[in-house]
Amino acid sequence: MADSTTPFVGGESTPEPGQPPQGEPRLRLRGINKSFGAVRALTDVDFEVYAGEVVGLVGDNGAGKSTLIKAISGVNLDVVSNLFLGHELVNVVPLAEVEMEKRGLGVLQTLDVKLPSIRSKVAQLSGGQRQSIAVAKTILRHAKIVLLDEPTAALGVAQTRQVLQLIRRLRDQGLAVVVISHNLADVFEVVDRVVVLRLGRRVGTFDIKTTTPERIVAAITGAEFGELLKTTPTNGNGASGGDDQ
Ligand SMILES: Nc1ncnc2c1ncn2[C@@H]1O[C@H](COP(=O)(O)OP(=O)(O)O)[C@@H](O)[C@H]1O
Ligand SMILES: [Mg+2]
């Protein structure tokens, strides 16, 4: 099967933080398929993210999370700010600055800003250089969607707090944020909606206000919800507990 994406990019309305999505999503992809040779990484995945919303993308190793986020980033690069914060990258808030520097290289050149290195830490720059970077950042802030792949995986407690706060700020500025995380505590702290992938398929969608970690784990693993929570009556709808099937 050919790889396919059907992107929709738009949606200017920004709901209040924490409000359920309404109107058109800022980004919608339908029927995404992706194979690596014989490996089906994604099968017919729909995905959407709304302005002013943080979506948590969760699933076991190999579920297709990174592949999906790469598919999203490939759709329309001028509206997508790609912040792939890999495990080897440690300090995320300065990294966001660094990423801006990279994306802003062209802008910085037009502003005639000379930096020791494009990877210079902002803290090591002169006041003028910092000011210029601030200007470049405002120029670059047309990004409407931010993608974060395991942004807290390598971080300690304090740095994790900073990153979660950054994610909230992005949301409160009306951006659409997608964050991959295997840390359900982080997910519950910062996301509005959770999308679960299992073996390349979207198997559940949960409003964070009305779900539980147990339900999400059940969707991730494919376990029957009732087996995980024998003391809690279930409606027999199986693992997802969400609105997908
Ligand atoms: N570049 C690649 N070449 C071959 N297989 C890949 C590649 N990237 C991902 N895969 C495979 O696709 C599936 C999904 O991987 P990935 O999206 O990285 O999962 P996740 O991020 O959820 O851990 C896995 O089976 C993985 O081995
Ligand atoms: Mg991954």
Coordinates of N, CA and C and ligand atoms in Angstrom, one line a residue:
M1 N 0.8 -1.2 0.0 CA 0.0 0.0 0.0 C 0.9 1.2 0.0
A2 N 0.5 2.2 -0.8 CA 1.3 3.4 -0.8 C 1.1 4.2 0.5
D3 N 2.2 4.9 0.8 CA 2.1 5.8 2.0 C 1.2 6.9 1.6
S4 N 0.4 7.4 2.5 CA -0.6 8.5 2.2 C -0.9 9.4 3.3
T5 N -1.0 10.6 3.1 CA -1.5 11.5 4.0 C -2.5 12.4 3.3
T6 N -3.6 12.8 4.0 CA -4.5 13.8 3.5 C -4.6 14.9 4.5
P7 N -3.7 15.9 4.3 CA -3.7 16.9 5.4 C -4.7 18.0 5.2
F8 N -5.1 18.5 6.3 CA -6.0 19.7 6.4 C -5.3 20.6 7.4
V9 N -5.0 21.8 7.0 CA -4.3 22.7 7.9 C -5.2 24.0 7.9
G10 N -5.6 24.4 9.1 CA -6.4 25.6 9.2 C -6.8 25.8 10.6
G11 N -8.0 26.4 10.8 CA -8.6 26.5 12.1 C -7.9 27.6 12.9
E12 N -8.5 28.8 12.9 CA -7.9 29.9 13.6 C -8.5 30.1 15.0
S13 N -9.6 29.5 15.2 CA -10.3 29.7 16.5 C -9.5 29.0 17.6
T14 N -9.4 29.7 18.7 CA -8.6 29.2 19.9 C -9.6 29.1 21.1
P15 N -9.9 27.8 21.5 CA -10.8 27.7 22.6 C -10.0 28.0 23.9
E16 N -10.8 28.3 24.9 CA -10.1 28.5 26.2 C -9.4 27.3 26.6
P17 N -8.2 27.4 27.3 CA -7.4 26.3 27.7 C -8.3 25.3 28.5
G18 N -8.2 24.0 28.2 CA -8.9 23.0 28.9 C -10.3 22.8 28.4
Q19 N -10.8 23.6 27.5 CA -12.1 23.4 26.9 C -12.0 22.3 25.8
P20 N -13.1 21.6 25.6 CA -13.0 20.6 24.6 C -12.9 21.2 23.2
P21 N -12.2 20.4 22.3 CA -12.1 21.0 21.0 C -13.4 21.3 20.3
Q22 N -13.4 22.3 19.6 CA -14.6 22.7 18.8 C -14.2 23.3 17.5
G23 N -15.1 23.3 16.6 CA -14.8 23.9 15.3 C -13.8 23.1 14.5
E24 N -13.1 23.7 13.6 CA -12.1 23.0 12.8 C -10.8 22.8 13.5
P25 N -10.2 21.6 13.4 CA -8.9 21.4 14.0 C -7.8 22.3 13.3
R26 N -6.8 22.6 14.0 CA -5.7 23.3 13.3 C -5.0 22.4 12.3
L27 N -4.9 21.2 12.6 CA -4.3 20.2 11.7 C -5.1 18.9 11.8
R28 N -5.4 18.4 10.6 CA -6.1 17.1 10.6 C -5.4 16.2 9.5
L29 N -5.1 15.0 9.8 CA -4.6 14.1 8.8 C -5.6 12.9 8.8
R30 N -5.8 12.3 7.7 CA -6.7 11.2 7.6 C -6.1 10.1 6.8
G31 N -6.3 8.9 7.4 CA -5.9 7.6 6.7 C -4.4 7.6 6.4
I32 N -3.6 7.8 7.4 CA -2.2 7.8 7.2 C -1.7 6.4 7.3
N33 N -1.0 6.0 6.2 CA -0.3 4.7 6.2 C 1.2 4.9 6.0
K34 N 1.9 4.1 6.7 CA 3.4 4.2 6.5 C 4.0 2.8 6.7
S35 N 4.8 2.3 5.7 CA 5.5 1.0 5.8 C 7.0 1.2 5.7
F36 N 7.7 0.4 6.5 CA 9.1 0.3 6.3 C 9.4 -1.1 5.8
G37 N 9.5 -1.3 4.5 CA 9.6 -2.6 4.0 C 8.4 -3.4 4.4
A38 N 8.6 -4.5 5.1 CA 7.4 -5.4 5.5 C 6.8 -4.9 6.7
V39 N 7.4 -3.9 7.4 CA 6.8 -3.4 8.7 C 5.8 -2.3 8.4
R40 N 4.5 -2.6 8.9 CA 3.5 -1.6 8.8 C 3.6 -0.7 10.0
A41 N 4.2 0.4 9.9 CA 4.4 1.3 11.1 C 3.1 2.0 11.4
L42 N 2.3 2.4 10.4 CA 1.0 3.1 10.6 C 0.0 2.5 9.7
T43 N -1.2 2.3 10.2 CA -2.3 1.7 9.4 C -3.5 2.6 9.5
D44 N -3.8 3.3 8.5 CA -5.1 4.1 8.4 C -5.3 4.9 9.7
V45 N -4.3 5.7 10.0 CA -4.4 6.6 11.2 C -5.0 7.9 10.9
D46 N -6.0 8.3 11.6 CA -6.5 9.7 11.6 C -5.9 10.4 12.8
F47 N -5.6 11.7 12.6 CA -5.1 12.5 13.7 C -5.5 13.9 13.5
E48 N -5.8 14.6 14.7 CA -6.2 16.0 14.6 C -5.7 16.6 15.9
V49 N -5.4 17.9 15.7 CA -5.1 18.7 16.9 C -5.6 20.1 16.7
Y50 N -6.2 20.6 17.8 CA -6.9 21.9 17.8 C -6.0 23.0 18.4
A51 N -6.3 24.2 18.0 CA -5.6 25.4 18.5 C -5.9 25.4 20.0
G52 N -4.8 25.8 20.8 CA -5.0 25.9 22.2 C -5.2 24.6 22.9
E53 N -4.7 23.5 22.3 CA -4.9 22.1 22.9 C -3.5 21.4 22.9
V54 N -3.3 20.7 24.0 CA -2.2 19.8 24.1 C -2.7 18.3 23.9
V55 N -2.2 17.7 22.9 CA -2.6 16.3 22.7 C -1.4 15.4 23.1
G56 N -1.7 14.4 24.0 CA -0.7 13.4 24.3 C -0.8 12.3 23.4
L57 N 0.4 11.9 22.8 CA 0.4 10.7 21.9 C 1.2 9.6 22.6
V58 N 0.4 8.6 23.0 CA 1.1 7.5 23.8 C 0.9 6.2 23.1
G59 N 1.8 5.2 23.6 CA 1.7 3.9 23.0 C 3.0 3.2 23.4
D60 N 3.0 1.9 23.3 CA 4.2 1.1 23.6 C 5.3 1.4 22.6
N61 N 6.5 0.9 22.9 CA 7.6 1.1 22.0 C 7.2 0.4 20.6
G62 N 7.5 1.1 19.6 CA 7.2 0.6 18.2 C 5.8 0.8 17.8
A63 N 5.0 1.5 18.6 CA 3.5 1.6 18.3 C 3.3 2.5 17.1
G64 N 4.3 3.4 16.7 CA 4.2 4.2 15.6 C 4.2 5.7 15.9
K65 N 4.4 6.0 17.2 CA 4.3 7.4 17.6 C 5.3 8.4 16.8
S66 N 6.5 8.0 16.8 CA 7.5 8.9 16.2 C 7.2 8.9 14.7
T67 N 6.8 7.8 14.1 CA 6.5 7.8 12.7 C 5.3 8.7 12.4
L68 N 4.4 8.7 13.3 CA 3.2 9.6 13.1 C 3.6 11.1 13.2
I69 N 4.4 11.4 14.2 CA 4.8 12.8 14.3 C 5.7 13.2 13.2
K70 N 6.5 12.3 12.6 CA 7.2 12.7 11.4 C 6.3 12.9 10.2
A71 N 5.3 12.1 10.1 CA 4.3 12.3 9.1 C 3.6 13.7 9.2
I72 N 3.3 14.0 10.4 CA 2.7 15.3 10.7 C 3.7 16.4 10.2
S73 N 4.9 16.3 10.6 CA 5.9 17.4 10.4 C 6.2 17.5 8.9
G74 N 6.0 16.4 8.2 CA 6.2 16.4 6.7 C 5.1 17.1 5.9
V75 N 3.9 17.3 6.6 CA 2.8 17.8 5.9 C 3.0 19.2 5.3
N76 N 3.4 20.1 6.2 CA 3.4 21.5 5.7 C 4.3 22.3 6.7
L77 N 5.5 22.3 6.2 CA 6.5 22.7 7.2 C 6.4 24.2 7.6
D78 N 5.8 25.0 6.9 CA 5.7 26.4 7.3 C 4.7 26.6 8.4
V79 N 3.9 25.7 8.7 CA 3.0 25.9 9.9 C 3.4 25.0 11.0
V80 N 4.4 24.2 10.8 CA 4.8 23.2 11.9 C 6.1 23.6 12.4
S81 N 6.2 23.8 13.7 CA 7.5 24.0 14.4 C 7.9 22.6 14.9
N82 N 9.0 22.1 14.4 CA 9.4 20.8 14.8 C 10.4 20.9 15.9
L83 N 10.0 20.4 17.0 CA 10.9 20.4 18.2 C 11.1 18.9 18.6
F84 N 12.0 18.2 17.8 CA 12.2 16.9 18.1 C 13.3 16.8 19.2
L85 N 12.9 16.6 20.4 CA 13.8 16.6 21.5 C 14.2 15.2 21.9
G86 N 15.3 14.7 21.3 CA 15.7 13.3 21.4 C 16.3 13.1 22.8
H87 N 16.4 11.8 23.1 CA 16.9 11.4 24.4 C 18.3 12.0 24.7
E88 N 19.1 12.1 23.6 CA 20.4 12.6 23.8 C 20.5 14.1 24.2
L89 N 19.4 14.8 24.0 CA 19.4 16.2 24.2 C 18.8 16.5 25.6
V90 N 19.6 17.2 26.4 CA 19.3 17.2 27.8 C 18.5 18.4 28.3
N91 N 18.9 19.6 28.0 CA 18.3 20.7 28.6 C 17.3 21.4 27.6
V92 N 16.0 21.2 27.9 CA 15.0 21.4 26.9 C 14.7 22.8 26.7
V93 N 14.6 23.6 27.7 CA 14.2 25.0 27.5 C 15.3 25.8 26.6
P94 N 16.6 25.7 27.0 CA 17.6 26.3 26.1 C 17.5 25.6 24.7
L95 N 17.2 24.4 24.6 CA 17.1 23.7 23.3 C 16.1 24.4 22.5
A96 N 15.0 24.7 23.1 CA 13.9 25.4 22.3 C 14.5 26.7 21.7
E97 N 15.4 27.3 22.5 CA 16.1 28.5 22.0 C 17.0 28.1 20.8
V98 N 17.7 27.0 21.0 CA 18.6 26.6 20.0 C 17.9 26.2 18.7
E99 N 16.7 25.6 18.9 CA 16.0 25.2 17.7 C 15.5 26.5 17.0
M100 N 15.1 27.5 17.8 CA 14.7 28.7 17.1 C 15.9 29.3 16.4
E101 N 17.1 29.2 17.0 CA 18.3 29.7 16.3 C 18.5 29.0 15.0
K102 N 18.3 27.7 15.0 CA 18.5 27.0 13.7 C 17.4 27.4 12.7
R103 N 16.2 27.4 13.1 CA 15.1 27.8 12.2 C 15.3 29.3 11.8
G104 N 15.9 30.0 12.7 CA 16.0 31.4 12.5 C 17.3 31.9 11.8
L105 N 18.1 30.9 11.4 CA 19.4 31.3 10.8 C 19.2 32.3 9.7
G106 N 18.3 32.0 8.8 CA 18.0 33.0 7.7 C 17.6 34.3 8.2
V107 N 16.7 34.3 9.2 CA 16.3 35.6 9.8 C 17.5 36.3 10.4
L108 N 18.3 35.6 11.2 CA 19.4 36.2 11.9 C 20.4 36.8 10.8
Q109 N 20.5 36.1 9.7 CA 21.4 36.6 8.7 C 20.9 37.9 8.1
T110 N 19.6 38.0 7.9 CA 19.0 39.2 7.4 C 19.2 40.3 8.4
L111 N 19.2 40.0 9.7 CA 19.4 41.0 10.8 C 20.9 41.3 11.0
D112 N 21.7 40.6 10.3 CA 23.1 40.7 10.4 C 23.7 40.4 11.8
V113 N 23.1 39.4 12.3 CA 23.6 39.0 13.7 C 24.7 37.9 13.5
K114 N 25.8 38.2 14.2 CA 26.9 37.2 14.2 C 26.9 36.5 15.5
L115 N 26.8 35.2 15.4 CA 26.9 34.3 16.6 C 28.2 33.5 16.5
P116 N 28.7 33.2 17.7 CA 29.9 32.3 17.7 C 29.6 31.0 17.0
S117 N 28.4 30.5 17.3 CA 28.0 29.2 16.7 C 26.5 29.2 16.7
I118 N 25.9 28.5 15.7 CA 24.5 28.5 15.7 C 23.9 27.7 16.9
R119 N 24.8 26.9 17.5 CA 24.5 26.2 18.7 C 24.9 26.9 20.0
S120 N 25.3 28.2 19.9 CA 25.6 28.9 21.1 C 24.5 28.9 22.1
K121 N 24.8 28.8 23.4 CA 23.8 28.9 24.4 C 23.4 30.4 24.5
V122 N 22.1 30.7 24.6 CA 21.7 32.1 24.6 C 22.4 32.8 25.8
A123 N 22.5 32.0 26.9 CA 23.1 32.6 28.1 C 24.5 33.1 27.9
Q124 N 25.2 32.6 26.9 CA 26.6 33.0 26.6 C 26.7 34.1 25.6
L125 N 25.5 34.6 25.1 CA 25.5 35.6 24.1 C 25.5 37.0 24.8
S126 N 25.9 38.0 24.0 CA 25.8 39.4 24.5 C 24.3 39.8 24.5
G127 N 24.1 40.9 25.2 CA 22.8 41.5 25.3 C 22.2 41.7 23.9
G128 N 23.1 42.3 23.1 CA 22.6 42.6 21.7 C 22.2 41.4 20.9
Q129 N 23.1 40.4 21.1 CA 22.8 39.2 20.4 C 21.4 38.6 20.9
R130 N 21.3 38.6 22.2 CA 20.0 38.1 22.7 C 18.8 38.9 22.2
Q131 N 19.0 40.2 22.2 CA 17.9 41.0 21.7 C 17.5 40.7 20.3
S132 N 18.6 40.4 19.5 CA 18.3 40.1 18.1 C 17.6 38.8 18.0
I133 N 18.0 37.9 18.8 CA 17.4 36.6 18.8 C 15.9 36.7 19.2
A134 N 15.7 37.6 20.2 CA 14.3 37.8 20.6 C 13.5 38.3 19.4
V135 N 14.1 39.2 18.7 CA 13.4 39.7 17.5 C 13.2 38.6 16.5
A136 N 14.2 37.8 16.2 CA 14.1 36.8 15.3 C 13.0 35.8 15.7
K137 N 12.9 35.6 17.0 CA 11.9 34.6 17.5 C 10.5 35.1 17.2
T138 N 10.3 36.4 17.4 CA 9.0 36.9 17.1 C 8.6 36.8 15.6
I139 N 9.7 37.0 14.8 CA 9.5 36.8 13.4 C 9.1 35.3 13.1
L140 N 9.7 34.5 13.8 CA 9.5 33.0 13.6 C 8.3 32.5 14.2
R141 N 7.6 33.3 15.1 CA 6.6 32.7 15.9 C 5.3 32.5 15.1
H142 N 5.4 32.5 13.8 CA 4.2 32.1 13.1 C 3.9 30.6 13.2
A143 N 4.7 29.9 13.8 CA 4.5 28.5 14.0 C 3.1 28.3 14.8
K144 N 2.3 27.4 14.3 CA 1.0 27.2 15.0 C 0.9 25.8 15.6
I145 N 1.8 25.0 15.3 CA 1.8 23.6 15.8 C 3.2 23.3 16.3
V146 N 3.2 22.7 17.5 CA 4.5 22.3 18.1 C 4.5 20.8 18.4
L147 N 5.5 20.1 17.9 CA 5.6 18.7 18.1 C 6.7 18.3 19.0
L148 N 6.5 17.6 20.0 CA 7.5 17.2 21.0 C 7.6 15.7 21.2
D149 N 8.7 15.1 20.8 CA 8.8 13.7 20.9 C 9.6 13.4 22.2
E150 N 9.0 12.9 23.2 CA 9.6 12.5 24.5 C 10.4 13.7 25.0
P151 N 9.8 14.8 25.2 CA 10.7 16.0 25.7 C 11.2 15.9 27.1
T152 N 10.7 15.0 27.9 CA 11.1 14.9 29.3 C 11.9 13.6 29.6
A153 N 12.1 12.8 28.5 CA 12.7 11.5 28.8 C 14.0 11.5 29.5
A154 N 14.9 12.5 29.2 CA 16.2 12.4 29.8 C 16.3 13.4 30.9
L155 N 15.2 14.0 31.4 CA 15.3 15.1 32.3 C 15.1 14.7 33.8
G156 N 15.7 15.5 34.6 CA 15.4 15.4 36.1 C 14.1 16.1 36.4
V157 N 13.8 16.1 37.7 CA 12.5 16.6 38.1 C 12.4 18.1 37.8
A158 N 13.4 18.9 38.1 CA 13.3 20.3 38.0 C 13.1 20.7 36.5
Q159 N 14.0 20.1 35.7 CA 13.9 20.4 34.2 C 12.6 19.9 33.6
T160 N 12.1 18.8 34.1 CA 10.8 18.3 33.6 C 9.7 19.3 33.9
R161 N 9.8 19.9 35.1 CA 8.8 20.9 35.5 C 8.8 22.1 34.5
Q162 N 10.1 22.5 34.2 CA 10.2 23.6 33.2 C 9.6 23.3 31.9
V163 N 9.8 22.0 31.4 CA 9.3 21.7 30.1 C 7.8 21.6 30.2
L164 N 7.2 21.1 31.2 CA 5.8 21.0 31.3 C 5.2 22.4 31.3
Q165 N 5.9 23.3 32.0 CA 5.4 24.7 32.1 C 5.5 25.4 30.7
L166 N 6.6 25.1 30.0 CA 6.7 25.6 28.6 C 5.6 25.1 27.7
I167 N 5.2 23.8 27.9 CA 4.1 23.3 27.1 C 2.8 24.0 27.4
R168 N 2.6 24.3 28.7 CA 1.4 25.0 29.1 C 1.4 26.4 28.4
R169 N 2.6 27.0 28.4 CA 2.7 28.4 27.9 C 2.3 28.3 26.4
L170 N 2.9 27.3 25.7 CA 2.6 27.2 24.3 C 1.1 27.1 24.0
R171 N 0.5 26.2 24.8 CA -1.0 26.0 24.7 C -1.7 27.3 25.0
D172 N -1.3 28.0 26.1 CA -2.0 29.2 26.4 C -1.8 30.3 25.4
Q173 N -0.8 30.2 24.6 CA -0.6 31.2 23.5 C -1.4 30.8 22.3
G174 N -2.2 29.7 22.4 CA -3.1 29.3 21.3 C -2.4 28.4 20.3
L175 N -1.2 27.9 20.6 CA -0.7 26.9 19.7 C -1.3 25.6 19.9
A176 N -1.2 24.7 18.9 CA -1.6 23.3 19.0 C -0.4 22.6 19.3
V177 N -0.4 21.8 20.3 CA 0.8 21.1 20.8 C 0.5 19.6 20.8
V178 N 1.5 18.8 20.2 CA 1.4 17.4 20.3 C 2.7 16.9 21.0
V179 N 2.4 16.1 22.1 CA 3.6 15.7 22.9 C 3.5 14.2 23.0
I180 N 4.6 13.5 22.6 CA 4.8 12.1 22.8 C 5.4 11.9 24.2
S181 N 4.8 11.0 25.0 CA 5.4 10.7 26.3 C 5.1 9.4 26.7
H182 N 6.1 8.7 27.3 CA 5.7 7.4 28.0 C 5.5 7.6 29.5
N183 N 5.6 8.8 29.9 CA 5.4 9.1 31.3 C 4.0 9.6 31.6
L184 N 3.2 8.7 32.1 CA 1.7 9.1 32.2 C 1.5 10.2 33.3
A185 N 2.4 10.3 34.2 CA 2.3 11.4 35.2 C 2.4 12.7 34.5
D186 N 3.4 12.8 33.6 CA 3.6 14.0 32.8 C 2.3 14.2 31.9
V187 N 1.9 13.2 31.3 CA 0.7 13.3 30.4 C -0.5 13.8 31.2
F188 N -0.7 13.3 32.4 CA -1.9 13.7 33.1 C -1.7 15.1 33.6
E189 N -0.5 15.6 33.7 CA -0.3 16.9 34.2 C -0.5 18.0 33.2
V190 N -0.3 17.6 31.9 CA -0.2 18.7 30.9 C -1.1 18.6 29.7
V191 N -1.6 17.4 29.4 CA -2.3 17.3 28.2 C -3.8 17.5 28.4
D192 N -4.5 17.8 27.3 CA -6.0 17.9 27.3 C -6.6 16.6 26.8
R193 N -6.0 16.0 25.9 CA -6.5 14.8 25.2 C -5.4 13.9 24.9
V194 N -5.7 12.6 25.0 CA -4.7 11.5 24.8 C -5.2 10.7 23.6
V195 N -4.3 10.5 22.7 CA -4.5 9.6 21.6 C -3.5 8.4 21.8
V196 N -4.1 7.2 21.7 CA -3.3 6.0 22.0 C -3.1 5.3 20.6
L197 N -1.9 4.9 20.3 CA -1.5 4.1 19.2 C -1.1 2.7 19.7
R198 N -1.6 1.7 19.0 CA -1.1 0.3 19.3 C -0.8 -0.4 18.0
L199 N 0.4 -0.9 17.8 CA 0.8 -1.6 16.6 C 0.3 -0.8 15.4
G200 N 0.6 0.5 15.4 CA 0.4 1.3 14.2 C -1.1 1.8 14.0
R201 N -1.9 1.4 14.9 CA -3.3 1.8 14.7 C -3.7 2.7 15.9
R202 N -4.6 3.7 15.6 CA -5.2 4.5 16.7 C -6.3 3.7 17.4
V203 N -6.1 3.4 18.6 CA -7.0 2.5 19.3 C -7.8 3.2 20.4
G204 N -7.5 4.5 20.7 CA -8.3 5.1 21.8 C -8.0 6.6 21.8
T205 N -9.0 7.3 22.2 CA -8.9 8.8 22.4 C -9.6 9.1 23.7
F206 N -8.9 9.9 24.6 CA -9.4 10.1 25.9 C -9.4 11.6 26.3
D207 N -10.4 12.1 26.8 CA -10.4 13.4 27.5 C -9.7 13.2 28.8
I208 N -8.7 14.0 29.1 CA -7.9 13.8 30.3 C -8.7 14.0 31.5
K209 N -9.7 14.8 31.4 CA -10.5 15.1 32.6 C -11.4 14.0 33.0
T210 N -11.7 13.1 32.1 CA -12.7 12.0 32.4 C -12.1 10.6 32.4
T211 N -10.8 10.5 32.2 CA -10.2 9.2 32.1 C -9.3 8.9 33.3
T212 N -8.7 7.7 33.3 CA -7.8 7.3 34.3 C -6.5 6.7 33.7
P213 N -5.4 6.7 34.5 CA -4.2 6.1 33.9 C -4.5 4.6 33.6
E214 N -5.3 3.9 34.4 CA -5.6 2.5 34.1 C -6.2 2.3 32.7
R215 N -7.1 3.2 32.4 CA -7.8 3.1 31.1 C -6.8 3.3 30.0
I216 N -5.9 4.2 30.2 CA -4.9 4.5 29.1 C -3.9 3.3 29.0
V217 N -3.5 2.8 30.1 CA -2.6 1.7 30.1 C -3.3 0.5 29.4
A218 N -4.6 0.3 29.7 CA -5.3 -0.8 29.0 C -5.3 -0.6 27.5
A219 N -5.5 0.6 27.1 CA -5.5 0.8 25.6 C -4.1 0.6 25.0
I220 N -3.1 1.1 25.8 CA -1.7 0.9 25.3 C -1.4 -0.6 25.1
T221 N -1.8 -1.4 26.1 CA -1.4 -2.8 26.1 C -2.4 -3.7 25.4
G222 N -3.6 -3.2 25.2 CA -4.6 -4.0 24.6 C -5.3 -4.9 25.6
A223 N -5.0 -4.7 26.9 CA -5.7 -5.5 27.9 C -7.1 -5.1 28.0
E224 N -7.9 -6.1 28.4 CA -9.3 -5.8 28.7 C -9.4 -4.9 29.9
F225 N -10.1 -3.9 29.8 CA -10.1 -2.9 31.0 C -10.6 -3.6 32.2
G226 N -11.6 -4.5 32.1 CA -12.2 -5.2 33.2 C -11.2 -6.1 34.0
E227 N -10.2 -6.6 33.2 CA -9.2 -7.4 33.8 C -8.2 -6.6 34.7
L228 N -8.0 -5.4 34.3 CA -7.1 -4.6 35.1 C -7.8 -4.0 36.3
L229 N -9.0 -3.8 36.2 CA -9.7 -3.1 37.3 C -10.9 -3.9 37.7
K230 N -10.7 -5.1 38.3 CA -11.8 -6.0 38.5 C -12.8 -5.4 39.5
T231 N -12.3 -4.5 40.4 CA -13.3 -4.0 41.4 C -14.2 -3.0 40.8
T232 N -13.8 -2.5 39.6 CA -14.6 -1.4 39.0 C -15.6 -1.9 37.9
P233 N -16.9 -1.8 38.1 CA -17.7 -2.2 37.0 C -17.4 -1.5 35.7
T234 N -17.5 -2.3 34.6 CA -17.2 -1.7 33.3 C -18.5 -1.9 32.4
N235 N -18.5 -1.2 31.4 CA -19.7 -1.3 30.5 C -19.4 -2.4 29.4
G236 N -18.2 -3.1 29.5 CA -17.9 -4.1 28.6 C -17.5 -3.7 27.2
N237 N -17.1 -2.4 27.1 CA -16.7 -1.9 25.8 C -15.3 -2.2 25.5
G238 N -14.6 -2.9 26.3 CA -13.3 -3.3 25.9 C -12.2 -2.3 26.4
A239 N -11.1 -2.4 25.7 CA -9.9 -1.7 26.2 C -9.9 -0.2 26.0
S240 N -10.5 0.3 24.9 CA -10.1 1.7 24.6 C -10.8 2.6 25.6
G241 N -12.0 2.4 26.0 CA -12.6 3.4 26.8 C -12.8 4.7 26.2
G242 N -12.3 4.9 25.0 CA -12.4 6.2 24.3 C -13.4 6.2 23.2
D243 N -13.3 7.2 22.3 CA -14.3 7.3 21.3 C -14.0 6.8 20.0
D244 N -12.9 6.0 19.9 CA -12.5 5.4 18.6 C -12.9 3.9 18.6
Q245 N -13.3 3.5 17.5 CA -13.3 2.0 17.2 C -13.4 1.8 15.8
Ligands
LIG1 N1 13.5 4.1 9.6 C1 12.9 3.0 9.9 N2 13.2 1.8 9.2 C2 12.6 0.7 9.5 N3 11.6 0.5 10.4 C3 11.3 1.6 11.1 C4 11.9 2.9 10.9 N4 11.3 3.8 11.8 C5 10.4 3.1 12.5 N5 10.4 1.8 12.1 C6 9.5 0.7 12.6 O1 8.2 1.3 12.6 C7 7.5 0.9 13.8 C8 7.1 2.1 14.5 O2 8.2 2.8 15.0 P1 8.2 4.2 15.8 O3 7.3 5.1 15.0 O4 9.6 4.6 16.0 O5 7.5 3.8 17.2 P2 7.4 4.5 18.6 O6 7.9 5.9 18.3 O7 6.0 4.5 18.9 O8 8.3 3.7 19.5 C9 8.4 0.0 14.6 O9 8.1 -1.4 14.2 C10 9.8 0.4 14.1 O10 10.7 -0.7 14.2
MG2 MG 9.5 7.0 19.2

